[in-house]
Coordinates of C-alpha atoms in Angstrom, one line a residue:
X1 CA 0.0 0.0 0.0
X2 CA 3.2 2.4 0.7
X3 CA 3.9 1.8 -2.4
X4 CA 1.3 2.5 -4.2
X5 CA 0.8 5.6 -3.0
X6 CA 4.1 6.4 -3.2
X7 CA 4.1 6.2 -7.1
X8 CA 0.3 8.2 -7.0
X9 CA 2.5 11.0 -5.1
X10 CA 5.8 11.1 -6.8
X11 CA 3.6 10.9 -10.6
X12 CA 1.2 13.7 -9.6
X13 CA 4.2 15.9 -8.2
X14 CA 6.0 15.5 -11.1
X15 CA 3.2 16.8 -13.6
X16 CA 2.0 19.6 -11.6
X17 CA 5.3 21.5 -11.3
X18 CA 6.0 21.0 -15.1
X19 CA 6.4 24.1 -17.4
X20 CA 3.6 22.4 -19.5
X21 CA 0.9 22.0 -16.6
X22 CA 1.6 25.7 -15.3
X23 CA 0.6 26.7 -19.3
X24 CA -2.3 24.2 -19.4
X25 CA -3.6 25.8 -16.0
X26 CA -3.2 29.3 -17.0
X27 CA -5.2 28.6 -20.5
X28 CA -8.0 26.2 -18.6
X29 CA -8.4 29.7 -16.8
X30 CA -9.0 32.0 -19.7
X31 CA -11.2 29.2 -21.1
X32 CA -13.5 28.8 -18.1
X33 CA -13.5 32.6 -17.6
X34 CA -15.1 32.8 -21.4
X35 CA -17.7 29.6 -20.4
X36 CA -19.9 32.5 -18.8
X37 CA -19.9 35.5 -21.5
X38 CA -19.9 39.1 -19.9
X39 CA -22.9 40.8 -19.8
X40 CA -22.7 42.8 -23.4
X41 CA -20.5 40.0 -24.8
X42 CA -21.4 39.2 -28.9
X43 CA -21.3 35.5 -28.3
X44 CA -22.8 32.2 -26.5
X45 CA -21.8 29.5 -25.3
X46 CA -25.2 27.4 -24.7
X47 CA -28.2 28.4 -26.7
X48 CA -31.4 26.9 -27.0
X49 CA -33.1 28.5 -30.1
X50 CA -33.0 32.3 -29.1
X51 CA -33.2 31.7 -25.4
X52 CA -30.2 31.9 -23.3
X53 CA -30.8 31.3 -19.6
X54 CA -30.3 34.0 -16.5
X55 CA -27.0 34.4 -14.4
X56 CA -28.2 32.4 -11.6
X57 CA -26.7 29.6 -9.4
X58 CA -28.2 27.3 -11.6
X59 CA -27.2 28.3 -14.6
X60 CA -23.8 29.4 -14.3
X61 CA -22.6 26.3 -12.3
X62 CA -24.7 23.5 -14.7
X63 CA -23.1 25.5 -17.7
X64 CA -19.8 25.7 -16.4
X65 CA -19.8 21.9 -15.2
X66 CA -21.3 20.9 -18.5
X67 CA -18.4 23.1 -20.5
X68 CA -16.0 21.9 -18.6
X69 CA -17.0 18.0 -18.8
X70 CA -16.3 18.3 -22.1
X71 CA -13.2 21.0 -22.2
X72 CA -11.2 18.4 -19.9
X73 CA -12.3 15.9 -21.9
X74 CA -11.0 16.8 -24.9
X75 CA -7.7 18.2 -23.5
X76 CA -7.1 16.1 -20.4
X77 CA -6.8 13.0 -22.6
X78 CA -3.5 14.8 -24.6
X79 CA -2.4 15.9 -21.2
X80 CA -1.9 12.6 -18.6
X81 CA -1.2 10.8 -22.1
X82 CA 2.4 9.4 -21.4
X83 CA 3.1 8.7 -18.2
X84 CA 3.9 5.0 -18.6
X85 CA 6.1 6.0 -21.5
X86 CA 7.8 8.7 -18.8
X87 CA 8.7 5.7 -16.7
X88 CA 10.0 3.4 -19.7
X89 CA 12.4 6.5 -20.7
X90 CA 13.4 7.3 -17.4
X91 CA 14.1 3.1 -16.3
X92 CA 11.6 4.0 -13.8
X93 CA 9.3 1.7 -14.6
X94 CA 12.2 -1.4 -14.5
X95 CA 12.7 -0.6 -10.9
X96 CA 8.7 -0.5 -10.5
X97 CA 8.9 -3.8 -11.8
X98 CA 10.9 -5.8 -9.4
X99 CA 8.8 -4.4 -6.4
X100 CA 5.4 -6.0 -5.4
X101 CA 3.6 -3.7 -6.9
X102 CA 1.3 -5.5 -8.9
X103 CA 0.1 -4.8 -12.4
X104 CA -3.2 -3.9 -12.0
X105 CA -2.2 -1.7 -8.4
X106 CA 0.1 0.1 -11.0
X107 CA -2.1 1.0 -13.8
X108 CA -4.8 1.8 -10.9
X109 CA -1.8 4.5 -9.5
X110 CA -1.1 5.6 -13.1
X111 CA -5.0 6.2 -13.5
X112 CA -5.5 7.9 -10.3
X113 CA -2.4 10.1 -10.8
X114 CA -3.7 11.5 -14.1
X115 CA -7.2 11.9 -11.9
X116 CA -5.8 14.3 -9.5
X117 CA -4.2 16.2 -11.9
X118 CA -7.4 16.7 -14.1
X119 CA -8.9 17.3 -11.0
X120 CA -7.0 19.9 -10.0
X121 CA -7.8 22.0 -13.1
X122 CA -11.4 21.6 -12.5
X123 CA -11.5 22.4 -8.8
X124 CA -10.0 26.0 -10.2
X125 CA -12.2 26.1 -12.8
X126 CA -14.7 25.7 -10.0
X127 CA -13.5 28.4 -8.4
X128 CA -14.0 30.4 -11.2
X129 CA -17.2 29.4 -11.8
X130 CA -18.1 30.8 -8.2
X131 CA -16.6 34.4 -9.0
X132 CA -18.1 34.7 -12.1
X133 CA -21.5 34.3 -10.7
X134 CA -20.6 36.7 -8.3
X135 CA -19.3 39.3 -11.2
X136 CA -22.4 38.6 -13.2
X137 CA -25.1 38.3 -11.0
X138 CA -28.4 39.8 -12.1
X139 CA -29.7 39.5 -8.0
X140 CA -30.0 35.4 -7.5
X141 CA -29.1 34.3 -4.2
X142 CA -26.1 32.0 -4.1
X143 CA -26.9 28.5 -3.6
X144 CA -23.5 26.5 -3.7
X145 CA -25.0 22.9 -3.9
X146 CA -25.9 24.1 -7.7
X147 CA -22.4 24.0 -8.2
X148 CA -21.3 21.1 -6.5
X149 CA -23.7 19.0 -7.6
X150 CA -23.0 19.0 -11.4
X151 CA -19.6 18.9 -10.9
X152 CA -19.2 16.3 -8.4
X153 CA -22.0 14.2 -10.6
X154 CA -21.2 15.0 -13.9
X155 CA -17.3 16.4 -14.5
X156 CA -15.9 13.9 -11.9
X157 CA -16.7 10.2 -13.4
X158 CA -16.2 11.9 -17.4
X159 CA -12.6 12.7 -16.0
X160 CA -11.7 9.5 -14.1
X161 CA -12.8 8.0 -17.4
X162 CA -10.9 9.8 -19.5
X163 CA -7.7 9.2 -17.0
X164 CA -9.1 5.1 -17.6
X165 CA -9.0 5.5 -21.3
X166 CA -5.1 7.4 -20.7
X167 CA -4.0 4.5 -19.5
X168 CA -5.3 1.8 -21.6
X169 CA -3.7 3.6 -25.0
X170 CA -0.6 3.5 -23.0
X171 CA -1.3 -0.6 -22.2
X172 CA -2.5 -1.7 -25.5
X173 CA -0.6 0.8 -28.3
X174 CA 2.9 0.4 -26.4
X175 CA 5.2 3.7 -27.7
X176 CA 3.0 4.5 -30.1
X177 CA 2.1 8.5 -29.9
X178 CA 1.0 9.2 -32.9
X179 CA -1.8 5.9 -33.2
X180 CA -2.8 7.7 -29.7
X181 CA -3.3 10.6 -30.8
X182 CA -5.3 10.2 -33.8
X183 CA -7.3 7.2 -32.1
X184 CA -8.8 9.5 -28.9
X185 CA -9.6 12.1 -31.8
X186 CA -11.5 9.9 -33.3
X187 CA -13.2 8.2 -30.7
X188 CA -14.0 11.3 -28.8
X189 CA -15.5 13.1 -31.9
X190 CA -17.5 9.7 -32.0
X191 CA -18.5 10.3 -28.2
X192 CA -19.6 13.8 -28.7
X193 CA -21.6 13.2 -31.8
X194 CA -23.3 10.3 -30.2
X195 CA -24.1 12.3 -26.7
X196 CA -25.6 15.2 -28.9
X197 CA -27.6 13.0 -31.1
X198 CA -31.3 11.7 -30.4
X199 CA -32.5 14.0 -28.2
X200 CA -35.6 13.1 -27.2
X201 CA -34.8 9.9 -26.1
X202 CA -33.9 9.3 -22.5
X203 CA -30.8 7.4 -22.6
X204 CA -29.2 9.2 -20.5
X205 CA -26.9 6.4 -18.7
X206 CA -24.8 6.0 -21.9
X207 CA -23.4 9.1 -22.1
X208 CA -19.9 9.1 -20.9
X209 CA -19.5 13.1 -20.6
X210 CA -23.0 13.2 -18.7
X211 CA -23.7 16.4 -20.2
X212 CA -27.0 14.9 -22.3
X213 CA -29.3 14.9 -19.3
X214 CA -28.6 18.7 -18.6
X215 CA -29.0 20.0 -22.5
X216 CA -32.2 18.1 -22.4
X217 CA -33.7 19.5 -18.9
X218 CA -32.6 23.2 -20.4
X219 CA -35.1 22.2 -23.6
X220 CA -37.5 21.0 -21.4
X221 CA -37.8 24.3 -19.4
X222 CA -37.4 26.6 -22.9
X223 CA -40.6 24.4 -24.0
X224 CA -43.1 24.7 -20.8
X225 CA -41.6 28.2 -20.7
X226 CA -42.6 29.1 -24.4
X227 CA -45.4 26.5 -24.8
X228 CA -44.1 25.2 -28.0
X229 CA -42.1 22.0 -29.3
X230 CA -39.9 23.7 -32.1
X231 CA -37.2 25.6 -30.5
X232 CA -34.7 25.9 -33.1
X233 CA -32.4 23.2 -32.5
X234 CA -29.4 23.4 -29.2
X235 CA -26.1 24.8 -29.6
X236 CA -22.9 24.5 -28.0
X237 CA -19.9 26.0 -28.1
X238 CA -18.5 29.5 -28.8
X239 CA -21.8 31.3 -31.4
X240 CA -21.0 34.6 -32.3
X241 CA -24.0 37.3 -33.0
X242 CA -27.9 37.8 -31.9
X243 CA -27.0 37.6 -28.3
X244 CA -28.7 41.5 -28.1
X245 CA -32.0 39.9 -29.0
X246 CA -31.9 36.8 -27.2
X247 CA -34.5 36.0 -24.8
X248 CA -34.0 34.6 -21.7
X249 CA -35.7 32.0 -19.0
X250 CA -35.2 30.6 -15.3
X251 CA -33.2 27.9 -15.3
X252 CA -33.4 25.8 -11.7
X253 CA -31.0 22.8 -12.1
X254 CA -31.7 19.2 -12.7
X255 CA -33.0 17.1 -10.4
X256 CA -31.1 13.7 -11.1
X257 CA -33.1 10.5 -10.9
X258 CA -31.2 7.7 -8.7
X259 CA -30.7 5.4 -11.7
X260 CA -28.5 8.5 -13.3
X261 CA -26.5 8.8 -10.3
X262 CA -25.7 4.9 -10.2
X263 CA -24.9 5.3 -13.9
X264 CA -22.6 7.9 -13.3
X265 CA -20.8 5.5 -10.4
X266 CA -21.4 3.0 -13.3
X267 CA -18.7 4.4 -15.2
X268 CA -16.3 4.7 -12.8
X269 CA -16.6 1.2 -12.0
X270 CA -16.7 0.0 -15.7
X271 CA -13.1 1.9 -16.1
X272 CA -11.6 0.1 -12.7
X273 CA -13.1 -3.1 -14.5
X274 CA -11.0 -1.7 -17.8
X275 CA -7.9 -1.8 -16.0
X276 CA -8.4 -5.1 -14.5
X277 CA -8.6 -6.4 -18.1
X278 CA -5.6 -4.2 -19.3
X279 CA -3.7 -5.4 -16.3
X280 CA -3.4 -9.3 -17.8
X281 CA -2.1 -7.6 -21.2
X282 CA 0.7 -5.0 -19.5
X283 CA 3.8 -5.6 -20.4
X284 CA 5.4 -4.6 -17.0
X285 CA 8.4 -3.0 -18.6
X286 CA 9.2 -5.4 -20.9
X287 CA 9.7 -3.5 -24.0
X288 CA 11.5 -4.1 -27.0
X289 CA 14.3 -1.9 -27.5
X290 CA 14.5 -0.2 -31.1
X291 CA 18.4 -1.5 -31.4
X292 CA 19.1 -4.7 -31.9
X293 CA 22.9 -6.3 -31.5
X294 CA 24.6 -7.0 -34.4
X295 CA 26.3 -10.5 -34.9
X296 CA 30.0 -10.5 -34.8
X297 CA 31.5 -11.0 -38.5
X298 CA 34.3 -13.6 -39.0
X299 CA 37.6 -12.3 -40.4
X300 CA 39.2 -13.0 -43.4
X301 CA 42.5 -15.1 -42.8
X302 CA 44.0 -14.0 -46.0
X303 CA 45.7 -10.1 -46.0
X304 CA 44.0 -7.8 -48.6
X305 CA 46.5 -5.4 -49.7
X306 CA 44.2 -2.6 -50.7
X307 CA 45.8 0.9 -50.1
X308 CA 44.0 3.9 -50.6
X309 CA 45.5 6.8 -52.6
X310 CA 44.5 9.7 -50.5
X311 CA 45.6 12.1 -53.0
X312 CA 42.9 11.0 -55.9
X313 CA 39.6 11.5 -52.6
X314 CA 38.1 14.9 -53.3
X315 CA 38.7 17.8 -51.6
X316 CA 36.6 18.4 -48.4
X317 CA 35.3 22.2 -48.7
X318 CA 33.5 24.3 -46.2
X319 CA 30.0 25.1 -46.8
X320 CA 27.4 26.8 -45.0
X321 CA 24.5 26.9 -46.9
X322 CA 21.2 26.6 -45.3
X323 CA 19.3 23.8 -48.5
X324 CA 21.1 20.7 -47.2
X325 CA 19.9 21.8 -43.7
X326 CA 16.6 22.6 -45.1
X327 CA 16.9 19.2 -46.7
X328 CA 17.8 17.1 -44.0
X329 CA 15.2 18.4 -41.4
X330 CA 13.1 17.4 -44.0
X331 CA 14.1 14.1 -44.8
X332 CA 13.9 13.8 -40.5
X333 CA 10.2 15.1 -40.7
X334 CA 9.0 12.9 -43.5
X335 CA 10.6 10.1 -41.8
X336 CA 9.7 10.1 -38.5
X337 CA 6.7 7.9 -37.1
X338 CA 5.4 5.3 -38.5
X339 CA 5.0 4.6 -42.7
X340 CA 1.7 3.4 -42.1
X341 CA 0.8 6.8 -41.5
X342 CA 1.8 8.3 -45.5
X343 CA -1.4 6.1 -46.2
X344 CA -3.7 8.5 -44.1
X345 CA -1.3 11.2 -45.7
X346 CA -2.1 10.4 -48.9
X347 CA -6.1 9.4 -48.6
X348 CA -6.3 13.1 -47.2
X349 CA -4.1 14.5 -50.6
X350 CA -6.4 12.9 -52.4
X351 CA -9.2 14.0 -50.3
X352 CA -7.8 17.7 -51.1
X353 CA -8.1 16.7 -54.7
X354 CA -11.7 15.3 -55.2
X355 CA -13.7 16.7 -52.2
X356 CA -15.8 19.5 -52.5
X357 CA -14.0 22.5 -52.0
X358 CA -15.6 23.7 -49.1
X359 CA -15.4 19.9 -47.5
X360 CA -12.0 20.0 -48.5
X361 CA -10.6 23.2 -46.8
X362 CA -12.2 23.2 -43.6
X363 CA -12.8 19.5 -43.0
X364 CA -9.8 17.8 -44.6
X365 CA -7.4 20.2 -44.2
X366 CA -7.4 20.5 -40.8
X367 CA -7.4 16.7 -39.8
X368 CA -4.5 16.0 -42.4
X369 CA -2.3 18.9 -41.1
X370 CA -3.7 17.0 -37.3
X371 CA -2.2 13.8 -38.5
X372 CA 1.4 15.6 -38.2
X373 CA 1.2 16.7 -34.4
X374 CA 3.8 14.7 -33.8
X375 CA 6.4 15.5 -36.8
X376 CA 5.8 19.1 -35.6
X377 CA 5.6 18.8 -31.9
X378 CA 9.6 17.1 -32.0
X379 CA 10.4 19.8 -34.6
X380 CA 12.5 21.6 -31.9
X381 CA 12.5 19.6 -29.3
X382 CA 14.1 16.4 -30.9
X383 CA 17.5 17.9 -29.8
X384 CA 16.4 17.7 -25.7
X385 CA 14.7 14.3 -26.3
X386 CA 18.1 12.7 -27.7
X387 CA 20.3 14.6 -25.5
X388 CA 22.0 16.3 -28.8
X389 CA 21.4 19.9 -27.8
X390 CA 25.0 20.8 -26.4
X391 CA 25.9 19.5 -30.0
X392 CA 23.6 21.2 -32.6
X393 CA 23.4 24.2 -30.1
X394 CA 26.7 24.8 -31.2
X395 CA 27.0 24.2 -34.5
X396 CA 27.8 27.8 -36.7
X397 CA 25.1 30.2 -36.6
X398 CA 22.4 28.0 -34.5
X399 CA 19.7 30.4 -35.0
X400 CA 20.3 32.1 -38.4
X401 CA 20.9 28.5 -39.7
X402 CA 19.5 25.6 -37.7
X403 CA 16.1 27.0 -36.2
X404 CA 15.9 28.8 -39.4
X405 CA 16.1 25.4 -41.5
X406 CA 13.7 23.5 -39.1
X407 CA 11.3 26.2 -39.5
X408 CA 11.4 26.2 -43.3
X409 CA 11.1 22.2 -43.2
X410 CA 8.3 22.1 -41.0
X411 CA 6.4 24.9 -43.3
X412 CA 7.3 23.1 -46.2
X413 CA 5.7 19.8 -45.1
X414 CA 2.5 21.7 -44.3
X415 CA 2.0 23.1 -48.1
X416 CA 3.1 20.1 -49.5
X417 CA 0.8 18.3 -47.5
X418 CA -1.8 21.1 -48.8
X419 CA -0.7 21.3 -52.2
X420 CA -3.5 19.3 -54.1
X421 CA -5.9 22.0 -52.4
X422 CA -3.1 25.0 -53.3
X423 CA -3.7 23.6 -57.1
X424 CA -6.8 23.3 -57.3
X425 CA -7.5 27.1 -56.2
X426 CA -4.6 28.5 -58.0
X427 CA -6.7 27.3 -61.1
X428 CA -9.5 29.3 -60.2
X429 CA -7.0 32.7 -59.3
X430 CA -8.2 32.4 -56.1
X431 CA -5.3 34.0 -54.3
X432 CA -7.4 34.6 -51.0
X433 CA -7.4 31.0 -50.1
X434 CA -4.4 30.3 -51.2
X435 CA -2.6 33.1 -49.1
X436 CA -5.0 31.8 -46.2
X437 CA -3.8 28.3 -46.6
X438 CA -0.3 29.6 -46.8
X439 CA -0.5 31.2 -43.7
X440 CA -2.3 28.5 -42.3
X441 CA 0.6 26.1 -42.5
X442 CA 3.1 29.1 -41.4
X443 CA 1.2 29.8 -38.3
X444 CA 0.7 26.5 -36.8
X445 CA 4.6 25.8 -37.6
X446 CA 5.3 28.4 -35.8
X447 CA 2.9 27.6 -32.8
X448 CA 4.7 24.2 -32.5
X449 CA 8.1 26.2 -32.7
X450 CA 7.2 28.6 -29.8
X451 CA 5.7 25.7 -27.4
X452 CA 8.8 23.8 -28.4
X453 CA 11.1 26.4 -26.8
X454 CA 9.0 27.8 -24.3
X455 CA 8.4 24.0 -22.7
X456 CA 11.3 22.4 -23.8
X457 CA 8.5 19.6 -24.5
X458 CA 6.0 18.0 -27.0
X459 CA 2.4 17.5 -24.8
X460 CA 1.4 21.8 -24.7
X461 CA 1.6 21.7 -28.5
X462 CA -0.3 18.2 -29.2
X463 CA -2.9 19.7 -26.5
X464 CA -3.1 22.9 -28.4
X465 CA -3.3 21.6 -31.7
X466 CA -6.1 19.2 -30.6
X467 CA -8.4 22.0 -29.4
X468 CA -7.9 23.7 -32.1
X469 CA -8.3 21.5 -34.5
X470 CA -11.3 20.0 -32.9
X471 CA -12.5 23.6 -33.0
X472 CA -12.1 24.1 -36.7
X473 CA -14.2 21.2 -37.5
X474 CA -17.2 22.1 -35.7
X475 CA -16.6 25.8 -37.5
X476 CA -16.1 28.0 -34.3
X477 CA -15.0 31.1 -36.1
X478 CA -12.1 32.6 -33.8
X479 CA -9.9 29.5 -33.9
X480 CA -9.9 29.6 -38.0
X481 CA -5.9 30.1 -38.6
X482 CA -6.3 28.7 -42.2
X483 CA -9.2 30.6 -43.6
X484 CA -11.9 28.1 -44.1
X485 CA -14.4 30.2 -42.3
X486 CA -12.9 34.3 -43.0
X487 CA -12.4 35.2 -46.6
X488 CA -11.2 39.0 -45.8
X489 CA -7.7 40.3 -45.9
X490 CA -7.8 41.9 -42.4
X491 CA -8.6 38.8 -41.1
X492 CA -5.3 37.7 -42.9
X493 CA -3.2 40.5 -42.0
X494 CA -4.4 39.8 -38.1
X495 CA -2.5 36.5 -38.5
X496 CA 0.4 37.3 -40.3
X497 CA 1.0 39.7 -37.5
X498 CA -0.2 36.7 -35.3
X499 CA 2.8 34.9 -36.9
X500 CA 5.5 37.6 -36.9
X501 CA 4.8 37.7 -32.9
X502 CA 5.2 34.0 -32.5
X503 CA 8.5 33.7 -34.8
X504 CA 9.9 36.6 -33.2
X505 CA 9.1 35.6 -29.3
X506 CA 10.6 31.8 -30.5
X507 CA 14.1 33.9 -32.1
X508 CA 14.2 35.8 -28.1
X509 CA 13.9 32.8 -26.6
X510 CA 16.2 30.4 -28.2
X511 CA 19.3 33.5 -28.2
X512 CA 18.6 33.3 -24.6
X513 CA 19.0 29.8 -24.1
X514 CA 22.0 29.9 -26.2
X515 CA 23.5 33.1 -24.0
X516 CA 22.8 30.3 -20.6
X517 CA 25.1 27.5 -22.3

């Protein structure tokens, strides 16, 4: 039992004082503070029709649990991901392995770990929950069991389930990231489209975010409040415009039925149950290396006289010219992961090619670019990773030369990537999109560049790109970095800016880490 907690302790320290979980905090915050638009604000974040519900207990703490059941979700996945991998790349996990820990007491520690620390974002976004009430309040009284109550019966199971599901990539995809990655993307776009489907059916108990049964009580009061059936359909998420003209209705909570509640308990039980099954499949530690030892070749008895005329080898001559860098961080990009995944590469190319054009740039376009989080997230950072950085750090002219090379590369992947789509909008002298798209591929390199530096680390960028890409396919217009929603060229000009501030905070940095060596 020492033990066991020892590893829940020592795994939950360990995230919570990293660069990467400080960031992930301080962005949870700015997202929970916009879950409750101000007063005056242009945009929504639940609607039902044109109603939008008074700043009461009720409403602010069911909103903000139900936001934030799905936020974490969606982010808290990308960052616990790894922490088996940690202790495999640290030896950790051999030392773990000849203790009495058992495998199914480790995976439950692993689980927990990534539990607390998903917790502990949503007990501050709790907290934040309970001042914004008390900024916006239109004169409710302030009830605090309407705020513990959704969280503690909604957000807590969806999170310990996500830390379940964590764990169980880790288990059954051993070292693989990228699989991962693109696996919870698409099984958690598969969640949320099944919890917002059917919606006047009262399966409530198989919706893992539990945030079904709250949407539907918010209908139900809009109808007996309006006396009619057609409401205009529910929306979630960030919608911009006729907030002014919105009306608005009493929203009083949900009471939940005792069969929700054991559901709810359900799922936490059905994820211990997970790792009880995953446990007989763990390796413990056992892993593969990537080397493997080479068999010792027998010498020839016989003497070879074959001397080498040094005089006839060409001359070695000093160049620094920035295209064989250029090329070999791209050869390093193209070949890193797995082949596997040039198939997806190239069904989305094609995708670019024969997809209707709108499908094509803001559905496509966004998951293929997706499918190289992890090319782009060890664009920088592949140096730290394999202890090379003394090394290429200094090499002649690290910044003007090698940053500058690995930035080029990475940019270079993302239009080629994009170029079916470039074509095919270049015939039609459509230099908008193609400017957009261009930019597109410049910013995000740049993104991954800048959380590279700043965190000296891969998961900020992978949890980034996630949201934002999971953004961009359910059109929320402010996250549009490629222009698949904004055809102006303001819009445009905001991020080319966007993306002169990045390079130029990413140049700062990295000539101060180079000043430290």
């Amino acid at each position: 039992m020492k033990n066991f907690i020892t590893i829940i302790k020592s795994d939950y320290l360990q995230r919570t004082r990293s660069y990467a979980f400080l960031i992930t905090l301080c962005i949870s915050l700015a997202v929970a503070y916009s879950f409750i638009p101000a007063p005056g604000a242009s945009y929504s974040t639940i609607r039902i029709g044109d109603y939008l519900g008074f700043y009461n207990s009720s409403w602010i703490g069911y909103v903000t649990a139900l936001m934030t059941s799905i936020f974490l979700s969606l982010v808290g996945f990308y960052l616990v991901n790894g922490t088996i991998k940690n202790d495999i790349n640290s030896k950790v996990g051999q030392i773990i392995a000849t203790t009495r820990v058992s495998n199914f007491g480790y995976l439950l520690s692993k689980t927990i770990s990534n539990f607390l620390v998903l917790c502990t974002i949503a007990i501050i976004i709790f907290i934040m929950s309970i001042i914004l009430f008390f900024l916006y309040n239109e004169g409710f009284s302030f009830e605090i069991l309407q705020f513990i109550t959704p969280y503690s019966i909604i957000v807590i199971p969806s999170l310990f389930f996500i830390s379940v599901l964590a764990v169980l990539f880790e288990v059954f995809f051993i070292q693989k990231s990228i699989l991962q990655n693109v696996l919870f993307f698409f099984l958690f776009s598969i969640m949320a489209l099944s919890g917002s489907t059917d919606d006047t059916s009262k399966n409530f108990y198989l919706d893992a975010f539990g945030t079904k049964i709250i949407t539907s009580q918010m209908e139900e009061t809009v109808r007996s409040t309006v006396g009619q059936e057609d409401l205009g359909g529910l929306n979630i998420g960030f919608v911009l415009g006729n907030v002014s003209e919105a009306n608005h209705f009493l929203f009083d909570g949900v009471d939940f039925p005792i069969g929700y509640i054991l559901s709810r308990i359900g799922w936490i039980i059905f994820g211990i149950l997970l790792l009880g099954l995953a446990s007989l499949f763990f390796h413990r530690f056992k892993v593969k290396e990537r080397f493997q030892l080479k068999s010792k070749k027998t010498l020839l008895q016989t003497k070879i006289d074959n001397d080498i005329d040094i005089s006839i080898l060409p001359k070695v001559a000093l160049s620094f010219k920035i295209l064989p860098l250029i090329k070999t961080e791209f050869i390093l990009l193209v070949r890193s992961g797995y082949k596997w995944l040039w198939i997806l590469n190239i069904a989305g190319m094609l995708g670019l090619c024969f997809a209707p054009l709108s499908i094509a740039h803001q559905m496509i376009l966004p998951i293929l670019w997706f499918l190289q989080v992890s090319r782009w997230s060890s664009l920088v950072t592949k140096e730290r990773i394999f202890s090379t950085h003394f090394f290429t750090f200094a090499s002649y002219q690290p910044l003007k030369r090698l940053l500058l090379s690995q930035v080029l590369s990475g940019i270079l992947l993302a239009l080629l990537l994009a170029l079916p789509l470039l074509l095919r909008y270049m015939i039609q002298l459509d230099f908008m999109h193609i400017t957009s798209i261009i930019l597109g591929g410049i910013f995000i390199v740049s993104l991954a560049v800048l959380t590279g530096i700043l965190t000296k680390g891969k998961k900020l960028f992978e949890i980034l790109f996630f949201m934002i890409t999971y953004a961009n396919i359910n059109a929320i217009p402010f996250t549009d970095y490629f222009g698949g929603l904004h055809h102006q060229y303001s819009y445009l000009g905001g991020i080319a800016i966007l993306v002169v501030i990045l390079l130029t905070i990413s140049y700062s940095i990295r000539n101060i880490e180079l000043k430290r060596i």
